[in-house]
mmCIF file of C-alpha atoms in Angstrom:
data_model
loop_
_atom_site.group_PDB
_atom_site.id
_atom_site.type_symbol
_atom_site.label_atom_id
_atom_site.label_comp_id
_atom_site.label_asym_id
_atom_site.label_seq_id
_atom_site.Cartn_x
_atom_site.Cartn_y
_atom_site.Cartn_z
ATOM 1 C CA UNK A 84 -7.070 -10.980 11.881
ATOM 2 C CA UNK A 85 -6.832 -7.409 10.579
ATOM 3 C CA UNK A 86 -6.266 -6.158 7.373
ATOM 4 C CA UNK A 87 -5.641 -2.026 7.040
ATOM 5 C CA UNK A 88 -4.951 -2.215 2.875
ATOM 6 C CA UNK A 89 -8.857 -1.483 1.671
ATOM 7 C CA UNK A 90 -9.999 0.127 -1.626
ATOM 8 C CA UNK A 91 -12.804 1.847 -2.462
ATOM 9 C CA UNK A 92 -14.687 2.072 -6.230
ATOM 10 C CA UNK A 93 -13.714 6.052 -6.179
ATOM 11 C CA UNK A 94 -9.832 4.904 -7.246
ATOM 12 C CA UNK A 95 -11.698 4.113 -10.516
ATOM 13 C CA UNK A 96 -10.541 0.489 -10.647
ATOM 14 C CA UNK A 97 -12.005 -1.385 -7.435
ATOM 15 C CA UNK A 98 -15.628 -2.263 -6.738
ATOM 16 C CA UNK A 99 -18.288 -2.704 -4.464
ATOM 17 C CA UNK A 100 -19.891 -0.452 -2.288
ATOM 18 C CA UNK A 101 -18.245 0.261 1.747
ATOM 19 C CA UNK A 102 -20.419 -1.385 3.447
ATOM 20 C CA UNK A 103 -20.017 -4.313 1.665
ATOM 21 C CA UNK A 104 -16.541 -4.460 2.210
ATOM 22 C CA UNK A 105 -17.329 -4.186 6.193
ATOM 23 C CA UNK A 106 -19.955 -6.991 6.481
ATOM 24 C CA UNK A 107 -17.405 -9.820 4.130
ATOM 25 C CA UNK A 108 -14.885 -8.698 6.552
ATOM 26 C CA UNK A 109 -17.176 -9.440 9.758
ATOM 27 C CA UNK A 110 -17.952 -12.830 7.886
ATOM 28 C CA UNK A 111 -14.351 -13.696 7.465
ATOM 29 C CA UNK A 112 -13.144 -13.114 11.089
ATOM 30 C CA UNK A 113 -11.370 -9.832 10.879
ATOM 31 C CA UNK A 114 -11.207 -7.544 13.366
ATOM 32 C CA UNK A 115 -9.816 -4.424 12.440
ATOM 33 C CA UNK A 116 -10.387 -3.361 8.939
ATOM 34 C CA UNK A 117 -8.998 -0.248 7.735
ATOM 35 C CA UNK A 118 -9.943 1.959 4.582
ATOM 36 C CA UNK A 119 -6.934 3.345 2.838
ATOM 37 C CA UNK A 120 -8.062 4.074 -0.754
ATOM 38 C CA UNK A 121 -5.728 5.657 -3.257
ATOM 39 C CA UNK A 122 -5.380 9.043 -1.863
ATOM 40 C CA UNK A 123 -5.629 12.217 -4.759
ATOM 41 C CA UNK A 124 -2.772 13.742 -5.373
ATOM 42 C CA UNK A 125 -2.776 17.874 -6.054
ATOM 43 C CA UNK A 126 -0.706 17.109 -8.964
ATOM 44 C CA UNK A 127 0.253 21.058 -10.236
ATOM 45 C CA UNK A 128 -0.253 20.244 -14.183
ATOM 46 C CA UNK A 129 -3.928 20.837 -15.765
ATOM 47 C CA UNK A 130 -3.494 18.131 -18.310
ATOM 48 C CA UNK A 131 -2.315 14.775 -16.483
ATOM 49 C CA UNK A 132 -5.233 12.630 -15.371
ATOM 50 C CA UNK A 133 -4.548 9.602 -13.060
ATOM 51 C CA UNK A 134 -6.654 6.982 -13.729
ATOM 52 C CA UNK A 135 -6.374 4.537 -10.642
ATOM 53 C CA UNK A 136 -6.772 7.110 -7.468
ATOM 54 C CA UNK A 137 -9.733 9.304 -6.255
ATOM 55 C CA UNK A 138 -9.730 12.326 -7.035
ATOM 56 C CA UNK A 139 -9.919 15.690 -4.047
ATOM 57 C CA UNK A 140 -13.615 16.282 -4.564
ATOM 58 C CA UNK A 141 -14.138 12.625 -3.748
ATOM 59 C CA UNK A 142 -12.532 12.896 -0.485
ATOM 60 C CA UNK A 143 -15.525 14.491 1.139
ATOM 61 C CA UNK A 144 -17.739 11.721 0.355
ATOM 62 C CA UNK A 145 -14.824 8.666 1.443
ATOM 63 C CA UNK A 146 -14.537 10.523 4.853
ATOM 64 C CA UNK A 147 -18.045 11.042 5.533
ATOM 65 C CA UNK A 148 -18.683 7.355 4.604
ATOM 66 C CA UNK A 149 -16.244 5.829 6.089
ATOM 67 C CA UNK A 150 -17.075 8.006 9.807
ATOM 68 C CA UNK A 151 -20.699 7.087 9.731
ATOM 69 C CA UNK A 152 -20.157 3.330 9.011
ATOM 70 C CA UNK A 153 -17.530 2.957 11.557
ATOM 71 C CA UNK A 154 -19.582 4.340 14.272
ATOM 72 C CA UNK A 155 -22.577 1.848 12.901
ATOM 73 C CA UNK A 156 -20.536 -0.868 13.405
ATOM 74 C CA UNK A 157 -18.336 -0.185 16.257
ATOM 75 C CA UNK A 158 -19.824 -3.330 17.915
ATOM 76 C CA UNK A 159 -19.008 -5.546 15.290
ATOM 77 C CA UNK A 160 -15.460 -4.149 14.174
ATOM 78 C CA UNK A 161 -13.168 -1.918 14.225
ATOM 79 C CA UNK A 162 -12.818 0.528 11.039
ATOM 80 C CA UNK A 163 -10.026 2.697 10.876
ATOM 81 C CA UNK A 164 -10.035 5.596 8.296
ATOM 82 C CA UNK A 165 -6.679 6.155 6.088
ATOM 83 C CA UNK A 166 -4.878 6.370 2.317
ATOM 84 C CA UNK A 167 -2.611 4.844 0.249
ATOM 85 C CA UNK A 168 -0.305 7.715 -0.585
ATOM 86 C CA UNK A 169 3.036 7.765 -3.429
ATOM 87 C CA UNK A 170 5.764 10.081 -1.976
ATOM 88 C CA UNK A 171 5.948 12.231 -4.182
ATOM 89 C CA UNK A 172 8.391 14.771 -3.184
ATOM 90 C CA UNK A 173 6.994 18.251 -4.719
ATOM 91 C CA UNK A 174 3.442 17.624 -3.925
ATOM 92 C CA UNK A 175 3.135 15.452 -1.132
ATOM 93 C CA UNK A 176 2.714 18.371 1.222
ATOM 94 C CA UNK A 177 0.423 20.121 -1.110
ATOM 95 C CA UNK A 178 -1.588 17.158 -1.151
ATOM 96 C CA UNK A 179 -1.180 16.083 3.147
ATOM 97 C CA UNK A 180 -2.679 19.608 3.658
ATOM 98 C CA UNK A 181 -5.790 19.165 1.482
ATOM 99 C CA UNK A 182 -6.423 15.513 3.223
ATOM 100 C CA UNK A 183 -5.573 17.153 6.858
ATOM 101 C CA UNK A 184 -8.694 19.371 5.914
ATOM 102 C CA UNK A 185 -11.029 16.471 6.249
ATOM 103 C CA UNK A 186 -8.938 13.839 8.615
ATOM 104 C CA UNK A 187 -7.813 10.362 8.734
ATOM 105 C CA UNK A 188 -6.127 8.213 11.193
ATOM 106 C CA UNK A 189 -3.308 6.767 9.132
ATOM 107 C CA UNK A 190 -1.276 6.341 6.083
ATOM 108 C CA UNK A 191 0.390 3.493 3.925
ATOM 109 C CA UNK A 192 3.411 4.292 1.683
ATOM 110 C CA UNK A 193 2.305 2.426 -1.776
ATOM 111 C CA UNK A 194 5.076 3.405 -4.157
ATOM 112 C CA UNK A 195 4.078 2.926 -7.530
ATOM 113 C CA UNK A 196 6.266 5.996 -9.505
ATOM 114 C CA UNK A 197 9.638 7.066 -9.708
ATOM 115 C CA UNK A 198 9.886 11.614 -9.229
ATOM 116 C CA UNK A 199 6.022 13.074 -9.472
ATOM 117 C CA UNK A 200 4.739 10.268 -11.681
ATOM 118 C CA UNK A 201 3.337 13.406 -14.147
ATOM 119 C CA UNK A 202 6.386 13.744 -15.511
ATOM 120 C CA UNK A 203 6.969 12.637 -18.902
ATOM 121 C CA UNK A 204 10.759 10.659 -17.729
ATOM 122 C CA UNK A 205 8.744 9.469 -14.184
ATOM 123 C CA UNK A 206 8.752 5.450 -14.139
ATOM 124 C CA UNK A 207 5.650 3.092 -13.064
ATOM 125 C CA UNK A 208 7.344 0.635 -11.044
ATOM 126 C CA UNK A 209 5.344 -1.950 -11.868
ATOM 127 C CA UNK A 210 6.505 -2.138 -15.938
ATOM 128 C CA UNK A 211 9.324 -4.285 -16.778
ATOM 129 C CA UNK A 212 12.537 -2.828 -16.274
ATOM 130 C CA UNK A 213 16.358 -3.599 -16.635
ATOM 131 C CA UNK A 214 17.500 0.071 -15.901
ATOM 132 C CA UNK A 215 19.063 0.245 -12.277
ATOM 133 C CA UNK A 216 18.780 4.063 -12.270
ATOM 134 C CA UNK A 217 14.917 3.659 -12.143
ATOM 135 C CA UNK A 218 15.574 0.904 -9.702
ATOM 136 C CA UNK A 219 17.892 3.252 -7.495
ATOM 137 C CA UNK A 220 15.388 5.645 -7.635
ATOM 138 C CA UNK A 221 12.634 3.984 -6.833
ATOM 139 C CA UNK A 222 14.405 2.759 -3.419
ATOM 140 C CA UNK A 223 15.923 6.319 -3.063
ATOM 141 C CA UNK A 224 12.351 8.128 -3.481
ATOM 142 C CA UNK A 225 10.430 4.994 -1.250
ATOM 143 C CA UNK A 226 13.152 5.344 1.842
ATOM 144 C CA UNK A 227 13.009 9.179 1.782
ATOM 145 C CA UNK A 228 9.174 8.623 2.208
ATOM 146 C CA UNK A 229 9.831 6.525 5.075
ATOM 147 C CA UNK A 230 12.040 8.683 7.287
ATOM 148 C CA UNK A 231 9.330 11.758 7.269
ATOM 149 C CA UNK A 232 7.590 8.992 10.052
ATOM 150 C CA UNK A 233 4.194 9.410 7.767
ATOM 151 C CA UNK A 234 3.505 6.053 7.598
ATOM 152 C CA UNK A 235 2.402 2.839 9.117
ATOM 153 C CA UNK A 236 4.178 0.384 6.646
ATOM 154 C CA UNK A 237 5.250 0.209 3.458
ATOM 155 C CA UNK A 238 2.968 -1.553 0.346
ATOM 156 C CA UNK A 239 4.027 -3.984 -2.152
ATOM 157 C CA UNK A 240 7.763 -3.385 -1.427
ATOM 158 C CA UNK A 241 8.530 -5.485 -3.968
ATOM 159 C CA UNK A 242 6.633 -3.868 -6.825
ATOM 160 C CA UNK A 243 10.018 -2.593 -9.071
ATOM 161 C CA UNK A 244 9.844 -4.961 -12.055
ATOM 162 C CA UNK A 245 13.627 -5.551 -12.359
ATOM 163 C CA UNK A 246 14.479 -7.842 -15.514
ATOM 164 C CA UNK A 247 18.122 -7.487 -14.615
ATOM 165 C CA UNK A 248 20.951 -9.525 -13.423
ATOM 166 C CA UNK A 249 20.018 -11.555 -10.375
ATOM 167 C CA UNK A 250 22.680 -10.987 -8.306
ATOM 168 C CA UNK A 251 21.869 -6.662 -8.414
ATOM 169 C CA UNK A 252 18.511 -7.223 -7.621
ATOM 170 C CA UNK A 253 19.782 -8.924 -4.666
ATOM 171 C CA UNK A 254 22.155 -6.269 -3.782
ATOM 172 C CA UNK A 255 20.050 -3.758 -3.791
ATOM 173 C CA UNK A 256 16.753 -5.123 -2.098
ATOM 174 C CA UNK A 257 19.302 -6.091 0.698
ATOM 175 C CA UNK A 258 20.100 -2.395 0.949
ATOM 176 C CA UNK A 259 16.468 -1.420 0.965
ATOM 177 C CA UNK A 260 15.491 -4.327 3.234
ATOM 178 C CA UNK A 261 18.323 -3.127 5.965
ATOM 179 C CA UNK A 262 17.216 0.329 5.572
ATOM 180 C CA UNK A 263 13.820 -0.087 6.190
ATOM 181 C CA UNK A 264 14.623 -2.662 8.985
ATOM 182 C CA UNK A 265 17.065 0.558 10.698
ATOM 183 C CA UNK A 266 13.558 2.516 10.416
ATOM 184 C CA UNK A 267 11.931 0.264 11.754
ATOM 185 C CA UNK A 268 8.669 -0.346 9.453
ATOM 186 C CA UNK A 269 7.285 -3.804 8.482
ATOM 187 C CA UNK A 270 6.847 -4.162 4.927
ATOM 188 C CA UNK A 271 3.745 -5.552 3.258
ATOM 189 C CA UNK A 272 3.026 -9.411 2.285
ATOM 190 C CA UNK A 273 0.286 -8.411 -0.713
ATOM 191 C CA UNK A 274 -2.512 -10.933 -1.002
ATOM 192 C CA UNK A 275 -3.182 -9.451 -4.162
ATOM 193 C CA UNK A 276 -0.392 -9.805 -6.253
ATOM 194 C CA UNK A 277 0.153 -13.247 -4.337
ATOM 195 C CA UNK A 278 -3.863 -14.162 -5.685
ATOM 196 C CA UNK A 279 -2.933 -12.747 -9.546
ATOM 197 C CA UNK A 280 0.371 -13.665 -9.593
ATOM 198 C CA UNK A 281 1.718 -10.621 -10.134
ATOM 199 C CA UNK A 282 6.000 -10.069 -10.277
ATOM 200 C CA UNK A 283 5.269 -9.134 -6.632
ATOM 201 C CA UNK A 284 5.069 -10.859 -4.270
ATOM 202 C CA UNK A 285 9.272 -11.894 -5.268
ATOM 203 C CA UNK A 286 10.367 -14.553 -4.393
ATOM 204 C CA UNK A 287 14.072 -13.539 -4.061
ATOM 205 C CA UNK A 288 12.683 -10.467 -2.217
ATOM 206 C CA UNK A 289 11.098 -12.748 0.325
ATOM 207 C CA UNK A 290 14.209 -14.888 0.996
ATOM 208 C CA UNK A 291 15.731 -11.247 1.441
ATOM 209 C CA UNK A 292 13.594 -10.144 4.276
ATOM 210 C CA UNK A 293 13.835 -13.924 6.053
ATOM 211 C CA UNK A 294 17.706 -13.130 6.169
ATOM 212 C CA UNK A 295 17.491 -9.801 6.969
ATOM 213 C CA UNK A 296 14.902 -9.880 9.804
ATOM 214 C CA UNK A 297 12.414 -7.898 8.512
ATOM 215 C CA UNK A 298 8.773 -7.322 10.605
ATOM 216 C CA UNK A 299 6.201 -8.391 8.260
ATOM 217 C CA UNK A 300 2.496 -7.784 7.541
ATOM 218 C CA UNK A 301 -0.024 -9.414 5.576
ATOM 219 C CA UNK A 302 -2.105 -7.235 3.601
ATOM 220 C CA UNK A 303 -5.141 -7.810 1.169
ATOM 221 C CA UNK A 304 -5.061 -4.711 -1.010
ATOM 222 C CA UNK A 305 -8.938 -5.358 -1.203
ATOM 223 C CA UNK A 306 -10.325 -3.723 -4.553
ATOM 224 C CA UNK A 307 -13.696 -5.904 -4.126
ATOM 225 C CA UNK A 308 -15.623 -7.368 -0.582
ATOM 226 C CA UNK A 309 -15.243 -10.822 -1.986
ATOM 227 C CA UNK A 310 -11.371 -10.922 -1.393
ATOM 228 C CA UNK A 311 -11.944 -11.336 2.378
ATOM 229 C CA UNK A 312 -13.821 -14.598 1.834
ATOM 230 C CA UNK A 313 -10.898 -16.865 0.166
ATOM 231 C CA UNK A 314 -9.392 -17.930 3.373
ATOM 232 C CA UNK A 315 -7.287 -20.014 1.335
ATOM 233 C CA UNK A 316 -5.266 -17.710 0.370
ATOM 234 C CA UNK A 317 -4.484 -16.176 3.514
ATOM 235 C CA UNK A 318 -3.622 -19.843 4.978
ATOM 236 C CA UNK A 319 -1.103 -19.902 1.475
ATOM 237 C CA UNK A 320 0.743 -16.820 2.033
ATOM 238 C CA UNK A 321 1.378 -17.456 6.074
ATOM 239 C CA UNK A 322 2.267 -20.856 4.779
ATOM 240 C CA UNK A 323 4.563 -19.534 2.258
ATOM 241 C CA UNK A 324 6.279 -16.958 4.485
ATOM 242 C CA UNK A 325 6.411 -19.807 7.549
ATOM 243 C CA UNK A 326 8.585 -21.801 5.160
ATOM 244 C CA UNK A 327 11.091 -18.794 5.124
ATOM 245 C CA UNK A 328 10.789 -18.726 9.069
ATOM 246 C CA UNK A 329 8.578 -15.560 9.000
ATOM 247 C CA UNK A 330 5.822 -14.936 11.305
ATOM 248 C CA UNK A 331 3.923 -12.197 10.096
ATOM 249 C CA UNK A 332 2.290 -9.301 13.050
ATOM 250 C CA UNK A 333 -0.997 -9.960 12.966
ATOM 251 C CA UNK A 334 -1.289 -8.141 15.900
ATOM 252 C CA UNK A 335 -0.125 -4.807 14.114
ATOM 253 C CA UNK A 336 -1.436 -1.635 15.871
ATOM 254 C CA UNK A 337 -1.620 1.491 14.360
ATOM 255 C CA UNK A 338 0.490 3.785 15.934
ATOM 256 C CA UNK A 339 -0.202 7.428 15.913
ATOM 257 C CA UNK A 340 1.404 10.459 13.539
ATOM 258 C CA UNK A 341 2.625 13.210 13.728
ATOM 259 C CA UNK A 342 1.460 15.810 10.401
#
């Protein structure tokens, strides 16, 4: 088992320390465990503070953490070093530059804004939301992250709250399923909103990807060590997704990039 969706207590809203997050994961059978924390985002405005990422003079610290404990435990697991990232498009180069600086071996698309998210008119995908212009532009901004070839896979695909008619959700998921299908990235089964029971995972989503063909990963979106020890959970969500004849890769390898 492997799991590459791990938080860290610098995004200001998980919690434990690293290490404990390594040892729960040796306990629970996995593998591979990879660290991909809310990456800081240069955002160009003195005024907007983002409450749920790290910010760049924590990066330092997560790097040098993260290097030292995966060489401690390279017997005993496999740690790989990466973010959670938003595309967004005027400072995500700004921002790859700064992490560059320090290193990391991969990243995860986690779309959670609409434009630069600082903006007064940007929407967070996760609110309620009937308006298909946020909805086209949240699939718009997501699959324009996709084809730079950053990422590994993409988070919580399902995240936009739409309230709206049934059958538009459907045609447009289908549209962002087939896309990201032709780009060929899996997209994310998320333990956590599956454990909370969150609008995500969706269940019209799901039956989306089954028809569609989507490759599909389970991911934990850890924000605490003790989420690797409900095994039940994991058992529910490959249960769930085998009853829409999808096998999830839990096999996944992480596949170089080029910056």
């Amino acid at each position: 088992m492997k799991n590459f969706h791990t938080h860290t207590r610098r995004c200001r809203h998980a919690f434990g320390k690293d290490r404990e997050y390594i040892e729960k994961a040796i306990k629970a059978g996995i593998t591979e465990l990879g660290f991909s924390d809310h990456a800081p985002m240069l955002f160009p405005v003195d005024d907007y503070y983002s409450s749920y990422r790290m910010f760049p003079q924590d990066v330092p610290d997560y790097v040098n953490s993260i290097t030292l404990l995966k060489e401690e435990y390279k017997n005993k697991i496999n740690i790989r070093l990466g973010y959670e990232i938003e595309y967004l498009p005027d400072i995500i180069d700004k921002t790859l530059d700064y992490l560059k600086e320090y290193g990391f071996e991969y990243l995860i698309l986690g779309q959670h804004f609409t434009d630069n998210e600082y903006e007064p008119f940007a929407h967070y995908c996760g609110t309620p939301s009937n308006s298909t212009e946020h909805f086209d532009k949240y699939i718009r901004q997501a699959l324009d992250g996709l084809k730079t070839g950053l990422f590994i896979y993409i988070a919580h695909p399902d995240l936009f709250n739409y309230t709206g008619d049934d059958e538009i959700y459907i045609e447009k998921m289908t549209y962002f399923c087939r896309e990201i299908k032709k780009l060929g990235y899996p997209v994310e089964f998320n333990l956590l909103g599956y454990a909370q029971n969150r609008n995500y995972p969706d269940k019209r989503f799901w039956k989306i990807v089954s028809e569609v063909g989507n490759d599909v990963v389970i991911g934990f979106d850890a924000h605490s060590p003790e989420v690797f020890q409900n095994k039940k959970i994991y058992r529910d969500a490959k249960k769930y997704l085998s009853n829409l004849g999808i096998t999830p890769i839990e096999d996944f390898e992480i596949k170089p990039i080029s910056l």
